[in-house]
Coordinates of C-alpha atoms and ligand atoms in Angstrom, one line a residue:
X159 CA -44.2 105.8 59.3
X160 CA -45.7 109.2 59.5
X161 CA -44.0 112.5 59.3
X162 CA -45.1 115.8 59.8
X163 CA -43.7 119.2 59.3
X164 CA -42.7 121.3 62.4
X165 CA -42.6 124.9 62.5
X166 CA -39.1 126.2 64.5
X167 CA -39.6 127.3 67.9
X168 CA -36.8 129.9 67.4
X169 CA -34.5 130.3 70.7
X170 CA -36.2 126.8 72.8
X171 CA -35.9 123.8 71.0
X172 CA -36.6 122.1 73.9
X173 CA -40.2 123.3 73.4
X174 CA -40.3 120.3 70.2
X175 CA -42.2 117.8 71.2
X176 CA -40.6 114.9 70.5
X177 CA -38.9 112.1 72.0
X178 CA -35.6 112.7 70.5
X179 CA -33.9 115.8 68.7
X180 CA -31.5 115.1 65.7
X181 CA -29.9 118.1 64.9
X182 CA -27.6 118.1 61.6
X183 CA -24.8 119.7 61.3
X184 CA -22.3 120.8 59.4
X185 CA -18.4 121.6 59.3
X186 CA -19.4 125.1 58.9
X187 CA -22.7 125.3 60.4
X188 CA -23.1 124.0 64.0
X189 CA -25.0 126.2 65.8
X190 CA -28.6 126.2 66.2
X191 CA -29.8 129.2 67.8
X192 CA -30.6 128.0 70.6
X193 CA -28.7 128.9 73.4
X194 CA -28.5 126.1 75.6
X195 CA -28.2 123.5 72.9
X196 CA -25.5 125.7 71.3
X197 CA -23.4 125.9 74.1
X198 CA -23.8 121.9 74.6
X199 CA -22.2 121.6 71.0
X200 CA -19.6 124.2 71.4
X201 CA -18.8 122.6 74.7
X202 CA -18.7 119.2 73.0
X203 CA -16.2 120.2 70.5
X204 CA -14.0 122.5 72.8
X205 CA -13.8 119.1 74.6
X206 CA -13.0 116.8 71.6
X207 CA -16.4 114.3 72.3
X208 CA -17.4 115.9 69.0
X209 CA -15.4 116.7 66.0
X210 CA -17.1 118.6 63.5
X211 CA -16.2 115.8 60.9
X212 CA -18.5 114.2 58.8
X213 CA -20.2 111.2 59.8
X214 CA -19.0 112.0 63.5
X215 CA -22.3 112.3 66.0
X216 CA -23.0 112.7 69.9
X217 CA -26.1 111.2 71.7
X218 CA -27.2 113.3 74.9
X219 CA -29.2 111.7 77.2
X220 CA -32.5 114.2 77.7
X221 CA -29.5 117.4 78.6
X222 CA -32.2 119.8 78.6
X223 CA -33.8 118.3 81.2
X224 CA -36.3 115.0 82.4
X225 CA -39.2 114.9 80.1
X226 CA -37.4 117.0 77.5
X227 CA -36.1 114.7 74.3
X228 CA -32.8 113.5 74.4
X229 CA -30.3 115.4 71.8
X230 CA -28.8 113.5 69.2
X231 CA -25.8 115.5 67.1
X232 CA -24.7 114.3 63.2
X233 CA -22.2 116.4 61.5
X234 CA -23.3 116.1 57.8
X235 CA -20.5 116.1 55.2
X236 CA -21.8 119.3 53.0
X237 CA -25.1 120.7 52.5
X238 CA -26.8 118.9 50.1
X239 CA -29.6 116.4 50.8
X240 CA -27.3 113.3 50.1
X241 CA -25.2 113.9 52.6
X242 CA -28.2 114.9 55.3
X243 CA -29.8 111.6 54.4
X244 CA -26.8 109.8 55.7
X245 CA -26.7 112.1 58.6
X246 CA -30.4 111.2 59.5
X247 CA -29.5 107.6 59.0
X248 CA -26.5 107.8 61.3
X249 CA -29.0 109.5 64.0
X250 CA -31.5 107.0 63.4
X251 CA -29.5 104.1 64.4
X252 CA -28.4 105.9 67.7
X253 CA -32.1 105.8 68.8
X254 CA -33.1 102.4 67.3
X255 CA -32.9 100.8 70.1
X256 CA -34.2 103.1 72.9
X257 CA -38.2 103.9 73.8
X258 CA -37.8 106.6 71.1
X259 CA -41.1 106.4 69.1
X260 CA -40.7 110.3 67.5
X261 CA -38.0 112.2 66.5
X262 CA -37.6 115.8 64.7
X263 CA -34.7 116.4 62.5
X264 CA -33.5 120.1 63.3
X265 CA -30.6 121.3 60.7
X266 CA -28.5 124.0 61.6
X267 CA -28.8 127.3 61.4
X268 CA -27.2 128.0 57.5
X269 CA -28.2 125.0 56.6
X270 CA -31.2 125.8 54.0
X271 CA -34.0 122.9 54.0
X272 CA -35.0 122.0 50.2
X273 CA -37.4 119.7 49.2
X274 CA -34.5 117.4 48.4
X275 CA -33.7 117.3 52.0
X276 CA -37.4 116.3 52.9
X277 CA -37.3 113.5 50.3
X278 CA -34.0 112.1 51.9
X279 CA -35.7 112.3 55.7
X280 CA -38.4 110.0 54.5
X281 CA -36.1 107.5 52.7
X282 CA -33.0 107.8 55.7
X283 CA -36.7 106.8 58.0
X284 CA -38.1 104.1 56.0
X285 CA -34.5 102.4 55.2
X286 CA -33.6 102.8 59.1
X287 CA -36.9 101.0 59.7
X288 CA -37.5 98.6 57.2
X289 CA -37.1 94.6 58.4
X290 CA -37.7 92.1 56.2
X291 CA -39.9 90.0 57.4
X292 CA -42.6 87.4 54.7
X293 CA -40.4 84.4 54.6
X294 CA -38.2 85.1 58.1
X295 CA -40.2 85.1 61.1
X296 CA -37.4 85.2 63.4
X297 CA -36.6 88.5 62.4
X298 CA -36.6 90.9 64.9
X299 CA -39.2 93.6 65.5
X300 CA -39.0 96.7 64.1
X301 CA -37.8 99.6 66.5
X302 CA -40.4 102.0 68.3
X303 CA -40.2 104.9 66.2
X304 CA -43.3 105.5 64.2
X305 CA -42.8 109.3 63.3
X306 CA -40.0 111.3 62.0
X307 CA -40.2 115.4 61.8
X308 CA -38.9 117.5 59.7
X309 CA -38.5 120.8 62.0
X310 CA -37.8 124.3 59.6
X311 CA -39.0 127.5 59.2
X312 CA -42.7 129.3 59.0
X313 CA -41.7 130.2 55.2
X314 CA -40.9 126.8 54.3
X315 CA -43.7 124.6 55.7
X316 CA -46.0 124.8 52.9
X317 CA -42.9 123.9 50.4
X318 CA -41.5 121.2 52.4
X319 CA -44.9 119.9 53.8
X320 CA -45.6 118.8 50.5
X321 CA -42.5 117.6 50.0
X322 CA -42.4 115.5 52.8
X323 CA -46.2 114.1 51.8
X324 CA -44.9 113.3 48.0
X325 CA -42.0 111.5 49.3
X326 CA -43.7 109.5 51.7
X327 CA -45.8 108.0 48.5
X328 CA -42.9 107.4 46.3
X329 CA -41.4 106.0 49.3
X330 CA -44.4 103.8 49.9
X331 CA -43.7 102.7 45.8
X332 CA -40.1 101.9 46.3
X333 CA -41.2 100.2 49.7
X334 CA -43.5 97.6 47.6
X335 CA -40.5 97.0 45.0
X336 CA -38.1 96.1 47.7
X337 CA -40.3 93.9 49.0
X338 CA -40.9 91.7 45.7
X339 CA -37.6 92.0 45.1
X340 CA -36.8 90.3 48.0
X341 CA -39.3 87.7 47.5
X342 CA -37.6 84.9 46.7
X343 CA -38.1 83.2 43.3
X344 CA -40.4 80.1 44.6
X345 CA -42.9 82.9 46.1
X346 CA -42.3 85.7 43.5
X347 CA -43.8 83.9 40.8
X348 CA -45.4 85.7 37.7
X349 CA -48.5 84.2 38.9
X350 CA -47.1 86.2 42.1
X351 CA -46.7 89.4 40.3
X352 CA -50.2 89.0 38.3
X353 CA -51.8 88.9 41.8
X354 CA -50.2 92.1 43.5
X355 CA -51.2 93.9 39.9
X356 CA -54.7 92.9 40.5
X357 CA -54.6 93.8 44.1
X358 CA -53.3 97.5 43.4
X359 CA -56.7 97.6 40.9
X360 CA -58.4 96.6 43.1
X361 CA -57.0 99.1 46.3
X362 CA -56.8 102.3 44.0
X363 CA -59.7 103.8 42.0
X364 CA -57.5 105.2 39.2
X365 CA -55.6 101.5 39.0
X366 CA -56.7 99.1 37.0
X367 CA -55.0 95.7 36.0
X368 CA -55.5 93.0 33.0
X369 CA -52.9 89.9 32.7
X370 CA -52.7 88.0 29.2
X371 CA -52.1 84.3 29.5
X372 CA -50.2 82.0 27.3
X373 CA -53.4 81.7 24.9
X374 CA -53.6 85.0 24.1
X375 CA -49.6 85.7 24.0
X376 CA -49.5 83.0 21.2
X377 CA -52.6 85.0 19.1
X378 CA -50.7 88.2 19.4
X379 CA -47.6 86.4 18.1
X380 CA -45.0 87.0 20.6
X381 CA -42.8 84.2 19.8
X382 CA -39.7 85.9 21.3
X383 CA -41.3 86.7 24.7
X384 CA -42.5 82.6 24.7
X385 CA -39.3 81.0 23.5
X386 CA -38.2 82.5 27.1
X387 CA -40.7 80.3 29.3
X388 CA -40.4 76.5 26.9
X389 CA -37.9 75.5 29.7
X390 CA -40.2 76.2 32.8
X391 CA -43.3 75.1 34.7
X392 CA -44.3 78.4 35.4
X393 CA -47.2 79.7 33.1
X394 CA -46.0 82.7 31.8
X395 CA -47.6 86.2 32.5
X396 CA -48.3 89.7 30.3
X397 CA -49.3 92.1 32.6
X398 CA -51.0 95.5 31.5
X399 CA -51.8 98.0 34.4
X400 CA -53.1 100.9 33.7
X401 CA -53.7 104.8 35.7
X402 CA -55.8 107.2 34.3
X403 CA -55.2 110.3 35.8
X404 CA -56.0 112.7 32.5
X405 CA -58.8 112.2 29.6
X406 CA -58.5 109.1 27.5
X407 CA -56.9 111.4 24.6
X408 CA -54.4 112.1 26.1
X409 CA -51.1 110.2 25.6
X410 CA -50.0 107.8 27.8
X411 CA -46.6 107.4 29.0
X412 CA -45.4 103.8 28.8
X413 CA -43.3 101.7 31.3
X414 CA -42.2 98.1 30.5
X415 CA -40.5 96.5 33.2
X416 CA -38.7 93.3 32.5
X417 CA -40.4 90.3 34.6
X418 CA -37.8 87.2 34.7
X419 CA -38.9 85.8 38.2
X420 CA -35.3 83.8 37.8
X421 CA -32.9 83.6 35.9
X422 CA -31.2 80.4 35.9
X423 CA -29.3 81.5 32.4
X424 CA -31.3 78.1 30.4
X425 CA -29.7 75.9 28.6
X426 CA -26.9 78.9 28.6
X427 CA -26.6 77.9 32.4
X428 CA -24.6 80.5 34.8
X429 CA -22.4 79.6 36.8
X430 CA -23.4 78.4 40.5
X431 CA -21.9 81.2 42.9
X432 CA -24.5 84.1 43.7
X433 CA -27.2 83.1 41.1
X434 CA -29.6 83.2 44.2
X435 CA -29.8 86.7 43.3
X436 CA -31.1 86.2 40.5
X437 CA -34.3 85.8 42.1
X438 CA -34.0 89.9 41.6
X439 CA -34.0 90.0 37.9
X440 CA -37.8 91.0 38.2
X441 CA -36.9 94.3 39.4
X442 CA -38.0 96.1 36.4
X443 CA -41.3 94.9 36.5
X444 CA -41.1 95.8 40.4
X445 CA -40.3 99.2 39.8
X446 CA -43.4 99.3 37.6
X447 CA -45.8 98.2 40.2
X448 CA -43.9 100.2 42.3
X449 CA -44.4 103.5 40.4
X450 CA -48.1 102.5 39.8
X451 CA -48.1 102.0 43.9
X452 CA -46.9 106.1 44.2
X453 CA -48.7 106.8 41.7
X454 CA -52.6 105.8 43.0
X455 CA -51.4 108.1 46.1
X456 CA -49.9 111.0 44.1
X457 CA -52.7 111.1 42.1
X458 CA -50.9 113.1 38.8
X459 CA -52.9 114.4 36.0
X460 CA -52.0 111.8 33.2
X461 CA -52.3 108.6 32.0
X462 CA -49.5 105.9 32.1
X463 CA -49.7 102.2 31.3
X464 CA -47.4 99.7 32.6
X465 CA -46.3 96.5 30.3
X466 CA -44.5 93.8 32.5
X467 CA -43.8 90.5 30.3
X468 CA -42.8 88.0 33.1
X469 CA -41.6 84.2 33.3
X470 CA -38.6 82.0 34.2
X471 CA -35.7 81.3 32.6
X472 CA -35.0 77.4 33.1
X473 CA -33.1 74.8 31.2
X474 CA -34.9 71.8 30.8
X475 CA -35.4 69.3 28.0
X476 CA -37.6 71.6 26.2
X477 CA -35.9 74.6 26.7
X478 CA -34.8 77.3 23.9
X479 CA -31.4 76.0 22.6
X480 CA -28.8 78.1 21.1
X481 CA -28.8 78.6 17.6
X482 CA -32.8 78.2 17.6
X483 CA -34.6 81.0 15.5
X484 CA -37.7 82.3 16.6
X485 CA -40.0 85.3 15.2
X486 CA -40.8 88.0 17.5
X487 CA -44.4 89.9 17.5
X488 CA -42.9 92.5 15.3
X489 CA -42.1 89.9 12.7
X490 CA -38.3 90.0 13.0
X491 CA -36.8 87.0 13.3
X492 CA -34.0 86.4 16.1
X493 CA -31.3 83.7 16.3
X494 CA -31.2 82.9 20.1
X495 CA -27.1 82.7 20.4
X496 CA -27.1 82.8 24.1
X497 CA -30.3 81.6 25.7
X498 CA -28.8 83.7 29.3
X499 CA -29.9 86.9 27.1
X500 CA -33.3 86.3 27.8
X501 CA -34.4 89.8 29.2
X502 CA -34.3 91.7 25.6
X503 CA -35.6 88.3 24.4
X504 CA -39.1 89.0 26.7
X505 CA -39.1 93.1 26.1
X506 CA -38.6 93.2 22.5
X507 CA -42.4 91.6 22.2
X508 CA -43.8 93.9 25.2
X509 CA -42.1 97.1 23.5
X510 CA -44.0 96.0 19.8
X511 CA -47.2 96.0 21.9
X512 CA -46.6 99.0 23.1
X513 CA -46.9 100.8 20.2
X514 CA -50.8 100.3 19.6
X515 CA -51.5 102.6 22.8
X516 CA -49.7 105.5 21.1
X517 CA -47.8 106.3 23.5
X518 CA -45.8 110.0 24.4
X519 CA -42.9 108.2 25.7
X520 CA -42.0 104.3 26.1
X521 CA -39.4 104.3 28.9
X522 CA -38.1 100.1 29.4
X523 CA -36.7 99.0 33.0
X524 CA -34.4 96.2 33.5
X525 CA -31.4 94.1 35.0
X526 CA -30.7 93.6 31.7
X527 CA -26.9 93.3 31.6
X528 CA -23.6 92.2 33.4
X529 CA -21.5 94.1 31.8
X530 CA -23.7 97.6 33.0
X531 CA -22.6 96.4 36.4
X532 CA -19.1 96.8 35.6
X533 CA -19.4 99.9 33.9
X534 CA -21.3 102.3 36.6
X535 CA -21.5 100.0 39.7
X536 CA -24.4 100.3 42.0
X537 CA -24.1 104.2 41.6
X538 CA -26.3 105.1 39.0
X539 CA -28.8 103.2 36.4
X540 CA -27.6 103.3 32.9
X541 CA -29.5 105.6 30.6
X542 CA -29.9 104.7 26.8
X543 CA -31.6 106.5 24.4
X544 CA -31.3 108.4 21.3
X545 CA -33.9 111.3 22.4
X546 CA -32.4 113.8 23.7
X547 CA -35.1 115.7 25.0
X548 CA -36.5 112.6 26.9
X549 CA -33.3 111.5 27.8
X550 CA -32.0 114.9 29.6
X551 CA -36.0 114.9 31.3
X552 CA -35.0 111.3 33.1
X553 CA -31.6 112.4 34.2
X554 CA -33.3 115.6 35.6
X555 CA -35.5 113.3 37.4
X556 CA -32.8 111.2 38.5
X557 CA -31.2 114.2 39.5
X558 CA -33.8 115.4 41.9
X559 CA -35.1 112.5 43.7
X560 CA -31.8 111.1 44.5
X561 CA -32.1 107.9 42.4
X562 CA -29.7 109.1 39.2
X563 CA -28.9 107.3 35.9
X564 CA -26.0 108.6 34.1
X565 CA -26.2 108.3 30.2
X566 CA -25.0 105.8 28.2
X567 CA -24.0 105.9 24.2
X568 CA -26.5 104.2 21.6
X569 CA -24.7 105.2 18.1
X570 CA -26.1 102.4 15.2
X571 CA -22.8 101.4 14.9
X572 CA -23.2 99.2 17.8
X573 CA -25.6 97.5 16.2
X574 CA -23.6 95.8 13.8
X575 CA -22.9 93.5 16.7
X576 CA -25.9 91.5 16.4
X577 CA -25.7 90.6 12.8
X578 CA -26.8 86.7 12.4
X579 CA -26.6 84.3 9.2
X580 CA -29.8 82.5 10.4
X581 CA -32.5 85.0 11.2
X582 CA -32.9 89.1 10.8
X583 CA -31.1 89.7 14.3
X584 CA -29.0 87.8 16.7
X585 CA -29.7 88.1 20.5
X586 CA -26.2 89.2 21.5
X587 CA -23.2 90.5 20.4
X588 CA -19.6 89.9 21.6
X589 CA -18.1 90.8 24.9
X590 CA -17.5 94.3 24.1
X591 CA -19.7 97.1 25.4
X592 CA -22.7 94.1 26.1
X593 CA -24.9 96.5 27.8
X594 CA -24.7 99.2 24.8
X595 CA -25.7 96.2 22.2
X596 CA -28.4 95.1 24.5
X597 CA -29.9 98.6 24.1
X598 CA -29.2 98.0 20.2
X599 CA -31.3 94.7 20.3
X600 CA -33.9 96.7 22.1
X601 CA -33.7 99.7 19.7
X602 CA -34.7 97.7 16.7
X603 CA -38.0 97.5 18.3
X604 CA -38.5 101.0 19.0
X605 CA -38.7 102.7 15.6
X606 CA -42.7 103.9 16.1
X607 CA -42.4 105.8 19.4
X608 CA -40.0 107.8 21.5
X609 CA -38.1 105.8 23.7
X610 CA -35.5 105.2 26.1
X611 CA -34.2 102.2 28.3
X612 CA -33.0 101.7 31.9
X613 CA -30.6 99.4 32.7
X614 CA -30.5 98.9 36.6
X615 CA -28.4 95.2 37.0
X616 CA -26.2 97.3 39.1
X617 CA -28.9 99.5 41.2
X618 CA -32.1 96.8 41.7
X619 CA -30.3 95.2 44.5
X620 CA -26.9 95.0 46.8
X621 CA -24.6 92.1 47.2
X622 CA -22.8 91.3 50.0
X623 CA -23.6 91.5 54.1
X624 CA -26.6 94.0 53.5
X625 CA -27.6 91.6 50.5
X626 CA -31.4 93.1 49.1
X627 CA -33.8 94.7 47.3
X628 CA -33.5 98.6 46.7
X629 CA -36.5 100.1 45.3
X630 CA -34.7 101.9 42.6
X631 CA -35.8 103.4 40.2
X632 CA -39.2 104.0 41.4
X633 CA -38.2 107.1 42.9
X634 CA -36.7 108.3 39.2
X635 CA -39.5 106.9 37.4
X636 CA -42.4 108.7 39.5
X637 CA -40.5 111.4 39.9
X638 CA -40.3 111.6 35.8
X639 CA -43.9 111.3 35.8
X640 CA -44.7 114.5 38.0
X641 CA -42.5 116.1 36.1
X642 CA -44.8 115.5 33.0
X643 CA -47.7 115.8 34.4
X644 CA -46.9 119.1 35.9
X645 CA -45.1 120.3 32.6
X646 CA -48.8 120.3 31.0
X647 CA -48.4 121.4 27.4
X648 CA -44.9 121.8 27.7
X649 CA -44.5 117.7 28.6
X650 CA -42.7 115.2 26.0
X651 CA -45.2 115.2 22.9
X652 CA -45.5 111.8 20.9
X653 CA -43.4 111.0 17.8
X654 CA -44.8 112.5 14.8
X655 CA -44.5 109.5 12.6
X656 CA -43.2 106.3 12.8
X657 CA -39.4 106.4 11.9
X658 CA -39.8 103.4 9.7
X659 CA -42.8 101.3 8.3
X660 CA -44.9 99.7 11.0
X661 CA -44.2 96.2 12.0
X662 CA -45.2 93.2 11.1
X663 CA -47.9 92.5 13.7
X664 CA -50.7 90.3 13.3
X665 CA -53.9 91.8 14.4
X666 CA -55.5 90.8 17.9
Ligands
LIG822 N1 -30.2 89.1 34.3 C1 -29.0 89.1 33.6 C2 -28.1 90.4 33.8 C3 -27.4 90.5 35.1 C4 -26.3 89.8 35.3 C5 -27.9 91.4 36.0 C6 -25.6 90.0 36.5 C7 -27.2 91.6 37.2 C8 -26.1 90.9 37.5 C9 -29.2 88.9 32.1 O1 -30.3 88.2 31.8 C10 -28.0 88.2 31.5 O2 -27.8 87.1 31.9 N2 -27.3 88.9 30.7 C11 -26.1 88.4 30.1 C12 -26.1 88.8 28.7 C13 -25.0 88.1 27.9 C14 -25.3 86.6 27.7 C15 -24.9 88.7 26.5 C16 -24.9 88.9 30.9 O3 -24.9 90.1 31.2 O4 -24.0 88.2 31.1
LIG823 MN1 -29.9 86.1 31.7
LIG824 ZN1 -31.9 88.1 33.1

């Protein structure tokens, strides 16, 4: 999809060259300065074919004329750039199927254009577009349109030129974790993933990619992550990608992304209605190729290393059992109580790793818990960490590109959950607040850096009729990145010291 900026042709809109003219508008502001087009609308609403509602639109066959672009009207519910990404969506689907190849977005006059609002153009585009397509070749084609405008003022063009530019490479990051998380588990392998790490080394000059195989996991002692892949065929994968974007001293920030390709629960099997999906517990480790994707494009001044442990979870006769004990990289020993906790099972050896690239921040993705589903929904991603500082800079970031996490508590006392009579830690704790101990797992692994954890079982993907892949939080987690690596000397600084003695690890 391309997309270009368009400078407002004042009074004759018909002038846009396009094939199609969407104009937003709003309760309060429906008029576009242009005379003809405005008296179309106020026409169309004297004569009740348009209420000024939200989520109420108009299409006009070409009313300014053959040859001119046919007028499409959305009434957006408020300003903000949610609401006008809906409204662009809505418009989009009026045009789908029509020889309508380009269409610029015109928002009413009051209506100011933000960056925000170029962000949401680009995703309302590439979601109205997208088909899915690798193992469904009866799908049907994609639509004509190939470009999308975003029509404004002179003043704003620089701003939301390069607004519309960044998006369209985040976009292009959360287009590549949709995709594997639509992959379905006997294609998305973490042989699979290894492969499309490698290939963004090898497409971007500031990308490169190393995967550790079972040999080397063993030597590094990452018993945990291992006890994870005993019941599958599947050789397990550790894959370390890395961009370099600022001088080697500087700090990297760190993102692990948890890699189960499926998760059949083991020997702790789930239950047999909807665990096709998942085949998306991988999106953490999506969202870090997916980051690394926007990232080769973006091209930020700073370094950033992405950790993705992946395997299956399978039961099989030589599966993990419950009640098994097995020591993790960092030397703690964990009783495996429920073999279906496997995610913090895989990232508590990936976050002990981290901590010899001295990281500035470690920031952990994952569909990591049920119970975060019930407690924010598809809405936002849940946020733990005991940082403030780094926490309020990923809900900023969530704030601003539209993919928001909303904070979750992490007090110790949680913690006492997880108390086992067989090993240092247990794997889960009881029913209550299950995605606030999972953090609490994962925290006892954290002590040497700064750190925080996404949970995003509720945001990775949708159930139901429009079942798939989001993208999310790739738009967050790049988004956090610009942020730092604009912030220069003002960005998140490493942890001073370790909080507590180092671990246990045995040197590879
Ligand atoms: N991948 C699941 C979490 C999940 C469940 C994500 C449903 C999205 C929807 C994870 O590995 C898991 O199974 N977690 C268990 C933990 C429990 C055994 C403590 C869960 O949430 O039920
Ligand atoms: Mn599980
Ligand atoms: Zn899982």
């Amino acid at each position: 999809m391309e997309h270009r900026f368009i400078e407002a042709p004042g009074a004759a809109l018909s002038g846009v060259k396009a094939d199609a003219l969407l104009v937003v508008l709003t309760t309060e502001h429906h008029h576009t300065g242009d005379k003809a087009v405005d008296a179309l609308i106020d026409d169309a609403v004297k004569h009740g074919d348009l209420a000024l509602k939200a989520g109420r639109s108009l299409f006009c066959r070409r009313p300014m004329g053959a040859g001119k672009p046919h007028l499409v009207l959305v009434v957006a519910a408020q300003d903000g750039a949610k609401a006008f990404k809906s409204a662009v969506a809505k418009g989009l689907a009026s045009v789908k199927d029509l020889a309508v190849a380009h269409v610029a977005v015109v928002a009413a006059d009051g209506l100011a254009l933000q960056s925000a609002h170029a962000r949401a153009l680009v995703q309302a585009a590439d979601e109205a577009t997208y088909v899915y397509r690798q193992t469904k070749p009866s799908a049907p084609a994609a639509g004509k349109l190939r470009k999308v405008s975003l029509v404004g003022p002179k003043a704003s063009a620089s701003a939301l030129g390069a607004a519309l530019k960044q998006a369209q490479a985040q976009v292009a990051g959360v287009a590549l974790a949709r995709e594997l998380g639509n992959l379905p588990g006997n294609h998305c392998t973490p042989s699979h993933l290894a492969v499309e790490a490698r290939k963004l080394a090898r497409e971007y000059k500031h990308i490169s990619a190393q995967v550790l195989e079972r040999p080397a996991l063993e030597k590094l002692g990452m018993g945990s992550f291992l006890s994870v892949t005993n019941g599958s065929a599947q050789p397990p994968k550790f894959i370390i990608l890395r961009y370099e974007g600022a001088a080697a001293s500087q700090a990297p920030v760190v993102l692990v992304g948890k890699g189960i390709t499926f998760d059949t629960g083991g020997i702790s099997l789930k239950p047999g209605a909807g665990m096709d999906e998942m085949k998306f517990d991988m999106g953490g480790a999506a969202s870090v190729l997916g980051t690394f994707r926007a990232l080769a494009e973006l091209k930020p001044r700073i370094n950033v290393v992405g950790l993705v442990p992946t395997c299956e979870n399978m039961p099989s006769g030589t599966a993990t059992k419950p009640g098994d004990v097995v020591t993790s990289m960092s030397g703690q020993t964990i009783e495996i109580l429920n073999t279906d906790a496997e995610g913090r099972l895989i990232l508590c050896d990936a976050l002990t790793y981290a901590e010899r690239l001295k990281p500035a921040v470690v920031v952990d993705i994952a569909t990591l818990t049920g119970a975060c589903v019930i407690a924010l929904g598809g809405i936002h991603s849940g946020l733990f960490s005991r940082d403030d500082e780094l926490a309020q800079a990923l809900l900023s970031a969530g704030q601003d590109s539209g993919d928001t996490a909303w904070r979750m508590p992490l007090d110790e006392e949680y913690g006492d959950a997880l108390k086992s009579n067989f090993a240092d830690i247990a794997n889960v704790g009881g029913r209550e607040a299950g995605s606030v101990t999972a953090a609490c797992f994962l925290a006892k692994f954290t002590q040497a850096y700064r750190w925080a954890h996404l949970d995003i079982a509720g945001t990775a993907w949708k159930s139901g009729g429009t079942k798939g892949g989001t993208g999310r939080p790739v738009m967050l987690l790049s988004q956090f990145i610009l942020d730092q690596a604009a912030a220069g000397k003002q960005a998140l600084a490493p942890q001073a010291k370790p909080a507590r003695k180092p671990t246990r690890a045995p040197k590879a």
